[in-house]
mmCIF file of C-alpha atoms and ligand atoms in Angstrom:
data_model
loop_
_atom_site.group_PDB
_atom_site.id
_atom_site.type_symbol
_atom_site.label_atom_id
_atom_site.label_comp_id
_atom_site.label_asym_id
_atom_site.label_seq_id
_atom_site.Cartn_x
_atom_site.Cartn_y
_atom_site.Cartn_z
ATOM 1 C CA MET A 45 83.535 142.607 54.741
ATOM 2 C CA GLU A 46 86.883 140.837 54.953
ATOM 3 C CA LEU A 47 88.526 139.582 51.797
ATOM 4 C CA ILE A 48 90.034 136.105 52.157
ATOM 5 C CA ASP A 49 93.337 136.635 50.373
ATOM 6 C CA GLY A 50 94.299 133.198 49.053
ATOM 7 C CA LYS A 51 97.309 134.599 47.242
ATOM 8 C CA LYS A 52 98.758 135.970 50.474
ATOM 9 C CA VAL A 53 97.982 132.797 52.457
ATOM 10 C CA ALA A 54 99.598 130.707 49.699
ATOM 11 C CA VAL A 55 102.800 132.785 49.901
ATOM 12 C CA THR A 56 102.897 132.355 53.691
ATOM 13 C CA ILE A 57 102.427 128.582 53.445
ATOM 14 C CA LYS A 58 105.136 128.308 50.779
ATOM 15 C CA GLN A 59 107.510 130.186 53.098
ATOM 16 C CA GLU A 60 106.646 127.781 55.932
ATOM 17 C CA ILE A 61 107.276 124.767 53.673
ATOM 18 C CA ALA A 62 110.570 126.216 52.367
ATOM 19 C CA ALA A 63 111.752 126.758 55.961
ATOM 20 C CA GLU A 64 110.884 123.151 56.820
ATOM 21 C CA VAL A 65 112.719 121.836 53.733
ATOM 22 C CA LYS A 66 115.776 123.868 54.739
ATOM 23 C CA ARG A 67 115.608 122.373 58.229
ATOM 24 C CA MET A 68 115.351 118.863 56.743
ATOM 25 C CA LEU A 69 118.334 119.429 54.451
ATOM 26 C CA ASP A 70 120.375 120.936 57.296
ATOM 27 C CA GLN A 71 119.739 117.745 59.261
ATOM 28 C CA GLY A 72 120.979 115.625 56.381
ATOM 29 C CA GLU A 73 117.524 114.458 55.278
ATOM 30 C CA LYS A 74 116.563 114.393 51.612
ATOM 31 C CA ALA A 75 114.307 116.967 49.965
ATOM 32 C CA PRO A 76 110.686 115.929 49.298
ATOM 33 C CA HIS A 77 110.215 114.645 45.749
ATOM 34 C CA LEU A 78 107.026 114.988 43.686
ATOM 35 C CA ALA A 79 106.565 113.144 40.393
ATOM 36 C CA ALA A 80 103.945 114.046 37.780
ATOM 37 C CA ILE A 81 102.614 112.003 34.874
ATOM 38 C CA LEU A 82 101.333 114.041 31.939
ATOM 39 C CA VAL A 83 99.724 112.518 28.848
ATOM 40 C CA GLY A 84 99.249 114.468 25.614
ATOM 41 C CA GLU A 85 99.710 118.134 24.819
ATOM 42 C CA ASP A 86 96.642 119.852 26.226
ATOM 43 C CA PRO A 87 97.887 123.421 26.937
ATOM 44 C CA ALA A 88 95.902 123.755 30.205
ATOM 45 C CA SER A 89 97.295 120.461 31.552
ATOM 46 C CA GLN A 90 100.817 121.443 30.506
ATOM 47 C CA THR A 91 100.404 124.782 32.289
ATOM 48 C CA TYR A 92 99.215 123.034 35.485
ATOM 49 C CA VAL A 93 102.109 120.572 35.473
ATOM 50 C CA ASN A 94 104.630 123.353 34.780
ATOM 51 C CA SER A 95 103.201 125.485 37.623
ATOM 52 C CA LYS A 96 103.483 122.523 39.973
ATOM 53 C CA ALA A 97 107.131 121.997 38.969
ATOM 54 C CA LYS A 98 107.807 125.724 39.459
ATOM 55 C CA ALA A 99 106.187 125.683 42.917
ATOM 56 C CA CYS A 100 108.288 122.640 43.874
ATOM 57 C CA LYS A 101 111.456 124.497 42.900
ATOM 58 C CA GLU A 102 110.413 127.575 44.911
ATOM 59 C CA VAL A 103 110.148 125.573 48.138
ATOM 60 C CA GLY A 104 113.179 123.343 47.542
ATOM 61 C CA PHE A 105 111.380 120.133 46.495
ATOM 62 C CA ILE A 106 112.676 117.862 43.745
ATOM 63 C CA SER A 107 110.191 117.386 40.924
ATOM 64 C CA SER A 108 110.219 115.033 37.981
ATOM 65 C CA ASN A 109 107.885 114.877 35.016
ATOM 66 C CA TYR A 110 106.959 111.759 33.083
ATOM 67 C CA ASN A 111 105.522 112.924 29.752
ATOM 68 C CA PHE A 112 103.765 110.629 27.285
ATOM 69 C CA PRO A 113 102.168 111.115 23.861
ATOM 70 C CA GLU A 114 98.364 111.085 23.546
ATOM 71 C CA ASP A 115 98.378 107.519 22.177
ATOM 72 C CA VAL A 116 100.335 105.962 25.075
ATOM 73 C CA SER A 117 98.931 102.596 26.119
ATOM 74 C CA GLU A 118 97.222 101.984 29.461
ATOM 75 C CA GLU A 119 99.769 99.244 30.096
ATOM 76 C CA GLU A 120 102.698 101.630 29.713
ATOM 77 C CA LEU A 121 101.123 104.102 32.140
ATOM 78 C CA LEU A 122 100.453 101.339 34.663
ATOM 79 C CA LYS A 123 104.095 100.261 34.370
ATOM 80 C CA THR A 124 105.255 103.841 34.987
ATOM 81 C CA VAL A 125 103.023 104.123 38.058
ATOM 82 C CA GLU A 126 104.448 100.803 39.255
ATOM 83 C CA PHE A 127 107.995 102.064 38.704
ATOM 84 C CA ILE A 128 107.306 105.256 40.682
ATOM 85 C CA ASN A 129 105.495 103.277 43.409
ATOM 86 C CA ASN A 130 108.693 101.280 43.918
ATOM 87 C CA ASP A 131 111.125 104.198 43.736
ATOM 88 C CA ASP A 132 111.955 105.045 47.352
ATOM 89 C CA ASP A 133 113.332 108.406 46.317
ATOM 90 C CA ILE A 134 109.886 109.622 45.110
ATOM 91 C CA ASP A 135 107.468 110.636 47.881
ATOM 92 C CA GLY A 136 104.396 111.717 45.934
ATOM 93 C CA LEU A 137 102.860 111.031 42.529
ATOM 94 C CA ILE A 138 100.175 112.926 40.663
ATOM 95 C CA VAL A 139 98.596 111.967 37.361
ATOM 96 C CA GLN A 140 97.311 114.988 35.475
ATOM 97 C CA LEU A 141 93.641 114.397 34.633
ATOM 98 C CA PRO A 142 91.733 113.938 32.429
ATOM 99 C CA LEU A 143 93.523 111.124 30.622
ATOM 100 C CA PRO A 144 92.631 110.279 26.984
ATOM 101 C CA ASP A 145 89.429 108.272 26.430
ATOM 102 C CA HIS A 146 91.192 104.955 25.743
ATOM 103 C CA ILE A 147 92.655 104.999 29.268
ATOM 104 C CA ASP A 148 90.631 104.138 32.346
ATOM 105 C CA ASN A 149 91.298 107.052 34.745
ATOM 106 C CA GLN A 150 90.183 105.064 37.802
ATOM 107 C CA LYS A 151 92.405 102.108 36.919
ATOM 108 C CA ILE A 152 95.463 104.391 36.806
ATOM 109 C CA ILE A 153 94.544 106.242 40.028
ATOM 110 C CA GLN A 154 93.880 102.998 41.874
ATOM 111 C CA HIS A 155 97.288 101.703 40.812
ATOM 112 C CA ILE A 156 99.053 104.510 42.731
ATOM 113 C CA ARG A 157 100.144 103.399 46.183
ATOM 114 C CA PRO A 158 97.871 105.277 48.632
ATOM 115 C CA GLU A 159 101.037 106.324 50.522
ATOM 116 C CA LYS A 160 102.147 108.291 47.415
ATOM 117 C CA ASP A 161 98.699 109.526 46.307
ATOM 118 C CA VAL A 162 99.257 113.180 47.215
ATOM 119 C CA ASP A 163 96.270 114.236 45.077
ATOM 120 C CA GLY A 164 94.091 112.293 47.520
ATOM 121 C CA PHE A 165 92.039 110.700 44.712
ATOM 122 C CA HIS A 166 92.693 107.024 45.558
ATOM 123 C CA PRO A 167 89.581 105.397 47.100
ATOM 124 C CA VAL A 168 91.686 104.387 50.117
ATOM 125 C CA ASN A 169 92.468 108.037 50.862
ATOM 126 C CA VAL A 170 88.885 109.118 50.175
ATOM 127 C CA GLY A 171 87.634 106.346 52.492
ATOM 128 C CA ARG A 172 90.111 107.197 55.230
ATOM 129 C CA MET A 173 89.115 110.864 55.039
ATOM 130 C CA THR A 174 85.444 109.851 55.271
ATOM 131 C CA ILE A 175 85.909 107.908 58.507
ATOM 132 C CA GLY A 176 88.298 110.442 60.006
ATOM 133 C CA LEU A 177 91.576 108.539 59.654
ATOM 134 C CA PRO A 178 94.770 110.345 58.595
ATOM 135 C CA SER A 179 94.647 110.748 54.806
ATOM 136 C CA TYR A 180 95.718 112.939 51.929
ATOM 137 C CA VAL A 181 92.881 115.402 51.368
ATOM 138 C CA SER A 182 92.547 116.496 47.744
ATOM 139 C CA ALA A 183 93.970 119.894 46.882
ATOM 140 C CA THR A 184 90.933 122.154 46.555
ATOM 141 C CA PRO A 185 89.068 121.042 49.720
ATOM 142 C CA TYR A 186 92.356 121.059 51.645
ATOM 143 C CA GLY A 187 93.050 124.613 50.441
ATOM 144 C CA ILE A 188 89.559 125.749 51.468
ATOM 145 C CA LEU A 189 90.008 124.254 54.961
ATOM 146 C CA GLU A 190 93.313 126.131 55.330
ATOM 147 C CA LEU A 191 91.679 129.400 54.234
ATOM 148 C CA ILE A 192 88.852 128.917 56.745
ATOM 149 C CA MET A 193 91.292 128.014 59.522
ATOM 150 C CA ARG A 194 93.774 130.795 58.858
ATOM 151 C CA SER A 195 90.954 133.365 58.574
ATOM 152 C CA ARG A 196 89.843 132.186 62.056
ATOM 153 C CA ILE A 197 86.326 131.452 60.829
ATOM 154 C CA GLU A 198 84.305 129.515 63.395
ATOM 155 C CA THR A 199 82.544 126.502 61.831
ATOM 156 C CA LYS A 200 81.224 124.718 64.935
ATOM 157 C CA GLY A 201 77.419 124.639 64.950
ATOM 158 C CA LYS A 202 77.176 126.800 61.815
ATOM 159 C CA ASN A 203 74.881 126.152 58.914
ATOM 160 C CA CYS A 204 77.108 125.279 55.961
ATOM 161 C CA VAL A 205 75.596 124.973 52.491
ATOM 162 C CA ILE A 206 77.649 123.484 49.682
ATOM 163 C CA LEU A 207 76.601 124.072 46.084
ATOM 164 C CA GLY A 208 77.857 121.197 43.925
ATOM 165 C CA ARG A 209 78.623 117.550 44.661
ATOM 166 C CA SER A 210 81.650 116.791 42.450
ATOM 167 C CA ASN A 211 84.109 114.139 43.620
ATOM 168 C CA ILE A 212 86.938 116.680 43.693
ATOM 169 C CA VAL A 213 85.220 119.555 45.537
ATOM 170 C CA GLY A 214 81.592 119.379 46.750
ATOM 171 C CA LYS A 215 81.504 115.816 48.062
ATOM 172 C CA PRO A 216 84.776 115.840 50.048
ATOM 173 C CA MET A 217 84.007 119.361 51.280
ATOM 174 C CA SER A 218 80.677 118.164 52.699
ATOM 175 C CA ILE A 219 82.432 115.414 54.677
ATOM 176 C CA LEU A 220 85.187 117.697 55.933
ATOM 177 C CA MET A 221 82.812 120.449 57.065
ATOM 178 C CA ALA A 222 80.799 117.922 59.082
ATOM 179 C CA ARG A 223 83.761 116.092 60.661
ATOM 180 C CA ASN A 224 84.183 116.218 64.389
ATOM 181 C CA GLU A 225 87.106 118.646 64.227
ATOM 182 C CA GLU A 226 87.806 122.319 63.633
ATOM 183 C CA PRO A 227 87.269 123.375 60.857
ATOM 184 C CA GLY A 228 84.274 121.071 60.737
ATOM 185 C CA ASN A 229 81.398 120.418 63.120
ATOM 186 C CA ALA A 230 79.023 122.395 60.924
ATOM 187 C CA THR A 231 75.524 121.302 59.939
ATOM 188 C CA VAL A 232 75.971 120.638 56.246
ATOM 189 C CA THR A 233 73.488 120.729 53.360
ATOM 190 C CA VAL A 234 74.636 119.695 49.889
ATOM 191 C CA CYS A 235 72.786 121.165 46.898
ATOM 192 C CA HIS A 236 72.976 120.064 43.262
ATOM 193 C CA SER A 237 71.153 120.419 39.972
ATOM 194 C CA LYS A 238 68.060 118.556 41.250
ATOM 195 C CA THR A 239 67.723 120.639 44.430
ATOM 196 C CA LYS A 240 64.412 122.446 44.790
ATOM 197 C CA ASN A 241 64.082 125.884 46.418
ATOM 198 C CA LEU A 242 67.800 126.519 46.137
ATOM 199 C CA LYS A 243 67.526 130.177 47.141
ATOM 200 C CA GLU A 244 65.614 129.263 50.287
ATOM 201 C CA ILE A 245 68.425 126.911 51.331
ATOM 202 C CA THR A 246 71.403 129.104 50.396
ATOM 203 C CA SER A 247 69.946 132.140 52.129
ATOM 204 C CA LYS A 248 70.085 130.280 55.454
ATOM 205 C CA ALA A 249 73.809 129.503 55.113
ATOM 206 C CA ASP A 250 76.289 130.939 57.600
ATOM 207 C CA ILE A 251 78.989 129.461 55.368
ATOM 208 C CA LEU A 252 78.288 129.086 51.650
ATOM 209 C CA ILE A 253 80.751 127.092 49.528
ATOM 210 C CA VAL A 254 80.045 127.352 45.821
ATOM 211 C CA ALA A 255 81.432 124.869 43.266
ATOM 212 C CA ILE A 256 78.905 124.516 40.469
ATOM 213 C CA GLY A 257 80.782 125.762 37.406
ATOM 214 C CA LYS A 258 78.216 128.423 36.437
ATOM 215 C CA PRO A 259 79.559 131.973 36.013
ATOM 216 C CA GLU A 260 78.185 134.453 38.584
ATOM 217 C CA PHE A 261 75.309 132.097 39.463
ATOM 218 C CA VAL A 262 75.072 133.154 43.109
ATOM 219 C CA THR A 263 73.471 136.556 43.435
ATOM 220 C CA GLU A 264 72.911 138.881 46.396
ATOM 221 C CA ASP A 265 69.349 137.610 47.051
ATOM 222 C CA MET A 266 70.686 134.062 47.613
ATOM 223 C CA VAL A 267 73.028 135.040 50.434
ATOM 224 C CA LYS A 268 72.378 135.674 54.119
ATOM 225 C CA ASP A 269 73.700 138.858 55.765
ATOM 226 C CA ASN A 270 77.206 138.329 57.187
ATOM 227 C CA ALA A 271 77.660 134.951 55.519
ATOM 228 C CA VAL A 272 81.108 133.534 54.761
ATOM 229 C CA VAL A 273 81.247 132.944 50.994
ATOM 230 C CA ILE A 274 83.826 130.636 49.413
ATOM 231 C CA ASP A 275 83.814 130.772 45.605
ATOM 232 C CA VAL A 276 85.512 127.816 43.929
ATOM 233 C CA GLY A 277 84.405 128.537 40.356
ATOM 234 C CA ILE A 278 86.802 129.819 37.719
ATOM 235 C CA HIS A 279 85.643 131.081 34.330
ATOM 236 C CA ARG A 280 87.595 132.937 31.668
ATOM 237 C CA VAL A 281 85.338 135.488 30.009
ATOM 238 C CA LYS A 282 85.906 138.147 27.351
ATOM 239 C CA SER A 283 86.635 141.638 28.605
ATOM 240 C CA ASP A 284 87.422 144.910 26.888
ATOM 241 C CA LYS A 285 88.932 146.251 30.127
ATOM 242 C CA THR A 286 92.023 144.026 30.241
ATOM 243 C CA LYS A 287 95.114 143.895 28.021
ATOM 244 C CA SER A 288 94.640 140.181 27.357
ATOM 245 C CA GLY A 289 91.013 140.676 26.326
ATOM 246 C CA PHE A 290 89.934 138.209 29.037
ATOM 247 C CA ARG A 291 89.235 138.232 32.759
ATOM 248 C CA LEU A 292 88.505 135.581 35.358
ATOM 249 C CA ILE A 293 85.223 135.388 37.244
ATOM 250 C CA GLY A 294 83.777 132.924 39.742
ATOM 251 C CA ASP A 295 80.485 131.160 40.428
ATOM 252 C CA VAL A 296 79.502 134.105 42.668
ATOM 253 C CA LYS A 297 78.519 137.598 41.512
ATOM 254 C CA PHE A 298 81.264 139.218 43.555
ATOM 255 C CA ASP A 299 80.273 142.910 43.292
ATOM 256 C CA GLU A 300 76.741 142.183 44.465
ATOM 257 C CA VAL A 301 77.484 139.571 47.118
ATOM 258 C CA SER A 302 80.653 140.961 48.730
ATOM 259 C CA PRO A 303 79.004 143.918 50.561
ATOM 260 C CA LYS A 304 76.695 141.414 52.304
ATOM 261 C CA ALA A 305 79.354 138.886 53.262
ATOM 262 C CA SER A 306 81.404 138.837 56.464
ATOM 263 C CA HIS A 307 84.229 137.088 54.540
ATOM 264 C CA ILE A 308 84.532 136.271 50.832
ATOM 265 C CA THR A 309 87.123 134.756 48.495
ATOM 266 C CA PRO A 310 87.781 136.756 45.321
ATOM 267 C CA VAL A 311 88.296 135.234 41.862
ATOM 268 C CA PRO A 312 91.112 135.284 40.978
ATOM 269 C CA GLY A 313 93.218 135.250 44.148
ATOM 270 C CA GLY A 314 90.985 133.232 46.497
ATOM 271 C CA VAL A 315 90.704 129.448 46.352
ATOM 272 C CA GLY A 316 92.776 129.091 43.149
ATOM 273 C CA PRO A 317 96.256 129.888 44.562
ATOM 274 C CA MET A 318 95.667 127.390 47.386
ATOM 275 C CA THR A 319 95.447 124.281 45.202
ATOM 276 C CA ILE A 320 99.127 123.936 44.295
ATOM 277 C CA VAL A 321 100.113 124.852 47.835
ATOM 278 C CA SER A 322 97.899 122.036 49.154
ATOM 279 C CA LEU A 323 99.700 119.611 46.899
ATOM 280 C CA LEU A 324 103.017 120.822 48.337
ATOM 281 C CA MET A 325 101.670 120.339 51.886
ATOM 282 C CA ASN A 326 100.634 116.778 51.022
ATOM 283 C CA THR A 327 104.015 116.025 49.437
ATOM 284 C CA LEU A 328 105.786 117.304 52.547
ATOM 285 C CA LYS A 329 103.569 115.024 54.676
ATOM 286 C CA ALA A 330 104.399 112.111 52.339
ATOM 287 C CA SER A 331 108.122 112.689 52.652
ATOM 288 C CA LYS A 332 107.829 112.848 56.453
ATOM 289 C CA LYS A 333 105.559 109.774 56.469
ATOM 290 C CA GLU A 334 102.998 111.672 58.526
ATOM 291 C CA ILE A 335 99.913 109.974 57.080
ATOM 292 C CA TYR A 336 101.093 106.388 56.679
ATOM 293 C CA ALA A 337 103.774 105.734 59.282
HETATM 294 P P1 NAP B 427 81.465 119.995 38.370
HETATM 295 O O1 NAP B 427 82.024 118.631 38.177
HETATM 296 O O2 NAP B 427 81.476 120.962 37.242
HETATM 297 O O3 NAP B 427 79.979 119.786 38.911
HETATM 298 C C1 NAP B 427 79.129 120.858 39.132
HETATM 299 C C2 NAP B 427 78.205 120.542 40.285
HETATM 300 O O4 NAP B 427 77.285 121.622 40.398
HETATM 301 C C3 NAP B 427 77.374 119.269 40.095
HETATM 302 O O5 NAP B 427 77.272 118.576 41.327
HETATM 303 C C4 NAP B 427 76.022 119.802 39.633
HETATM 304 O O6 NAP B 427 74.915 119.007 40.031
HETATM 305 C C5 NAP B 427 75.946 121.131 40.351
HETATM 306 N N1 NAP B 427 75.109 122.084 39.619
HETATM 307 C C6 NAP B 427 75.172 122.404 38.320
HETATM 308 N N2 NAP B 427 74.228 123.320 38.013
HETATM 309 C C7 NAP B 427 73.533 123.558 39.148
HETATM 310 C C8 NAP B 427 72.438 124.384 39.478
HETATM 311 N N3 NAP B 427 71.843 125.152 38.566
HETATM 312 N N4 NAP B 427 71.996 124.392 40.750
HETATM 313 C C9 NAP B 427 72.588 123.624 41.693
HETATM 314 N N5 NAP B 427 73.641 122.810 41.434
HETATM 315 C C10 NAP B 427 74.102 122.776 40.182
HETATM 316 O O7 NAP B 427 82.110 120.698 39.652
HETATM 317 P P2 NAP B 427 83.633 120.990 40.052
HETATM 318 O O8 NAP B 427 84.570 120.124 39.290
HETATM 319 O O9 NAP B 427 83.614 120.972 41.524
HETATM 320 O O10 NAP B 427 83.846 122.473 39.511
HETATM 321 C C11 NAP B 427 83.043 123.569 39.871
HETATM 322 C C12 NAP B 427 83.732 124.856 39.502
HETATM 323 O O11 NAP B 427 84.906 124.995 40.281
HETATM 324 C C13 NAP B 427 84.208 124.971 38.047
HETATM 325 O O12 NAP B 427 84.080 126.323 37.650
HETATM 326 C C14 NAP B 427 85.668 124.597 38.110
HETATM 327 O O13 NAP B 427 86.431 125.175 37.067
HETATM 328 C C15 NAP B 427 86.040 125.181 39.445
HETATM 329 N N6 NAP B 427 87.193 124.538 40.124
HETATM 330 C C16 NAP B 427 88.139 125.366 40.637
HETATM 331 C C17 NAP B 427 89.205 124.841 41.333
HETATM 332 C C18 NAP B 427 90.236 125.781 41.928
HETATM 333 O O14 NAP B 427 91.341 125.383 42.171
HETATM 334 N N7 NAP B 427 89.869 127.016 42.206
HETATM 335 C C19 NAP B 427 89.321 123.468 41.509
HETATM 336 C C20 NAP B 427 88.313 122.640 41.008
HETATM 337 C C21 NAP B 427 87.233 123.187 40.317
HETATM 338 P P3 NAP B 427 74.700 117.485 39.519
HETATM 339 O O15 NAP B 427 75.626 116.642 40.332
HETATM 340 O O16 NAP B 427 73.274 117.222 39.811
HETATM 341 O O17 NAP B 427 75.032 117.483 38.063
#
């Protein structure tokens, strides 16, 4: 069994990005600039936005945060998006989701210029990805593709089963794994809460990607020998073995499944560390105008 070390891959990619930023600065170009809009004081959202700002600093990007109170109006957010859309110095914009109930998430996302939508959530980017045009791919699926590619996992002609069909993970992953490119070219089955005979389907998977949000749902009997297992789930559970009193687990029962797998991502340290790095890769592409020339 080979552990897919997302933490290590993320460090390598950050080093590659930092080297590219240095080269750009040496040639008199400006550093990539990522802006983030954060509404309210949800601690998890604040942590995410702070980690993104920290990662930007590590690789030499400029980052700016636009913070608003919980009761900000939709109109004010739209105006801020408009302002950032028109600021040539800013390459990428992310809006930390979810937004409060009185704000229409889709309306805000669709107001971002697709050229600056480095989260890849704008329907134009989702559509372009679907028909194989250059696009920003959202962070988690992009990170998974990088892990598969850098672990030299062959996908062509393989049976890939995806558990979960969310807009941010399962659905885009299913399109990317079936695209006519490497990684891709797999035969993809998408499973969800209405799927019958789940075990029968998962146990035929050469590559099993799990994003269902159910702690340790996938057990040894659901996995084929020598399968590649990608665990997207993250759950914080109580533990008397750690100082904090908590530990993180995934959607896969790691201890049981790992001896059977040819490759597996751990939780933590697998898919998780790749998400911020994917956002950095997209911001670099935005600043170099690689997607929309
Ligand atoms: P989600 O929105 O929570 O949706 C879960 C999906 O799983 C749905 O499509 C649902 O089916 C399906 N599902 C639920 N129970 C099922 C069952 N018993 N059998 C088969 N399918 C079932 O999904 P998500 O946002 O992709 O999140 C999934 C997990 O990944 C969560 O733990 C989340 O915290 C984690 N996550 C991690 C990262 C990261 O960076 N590592 C990023 C994103 C998400 P229906 O569509 O029929 O309801």
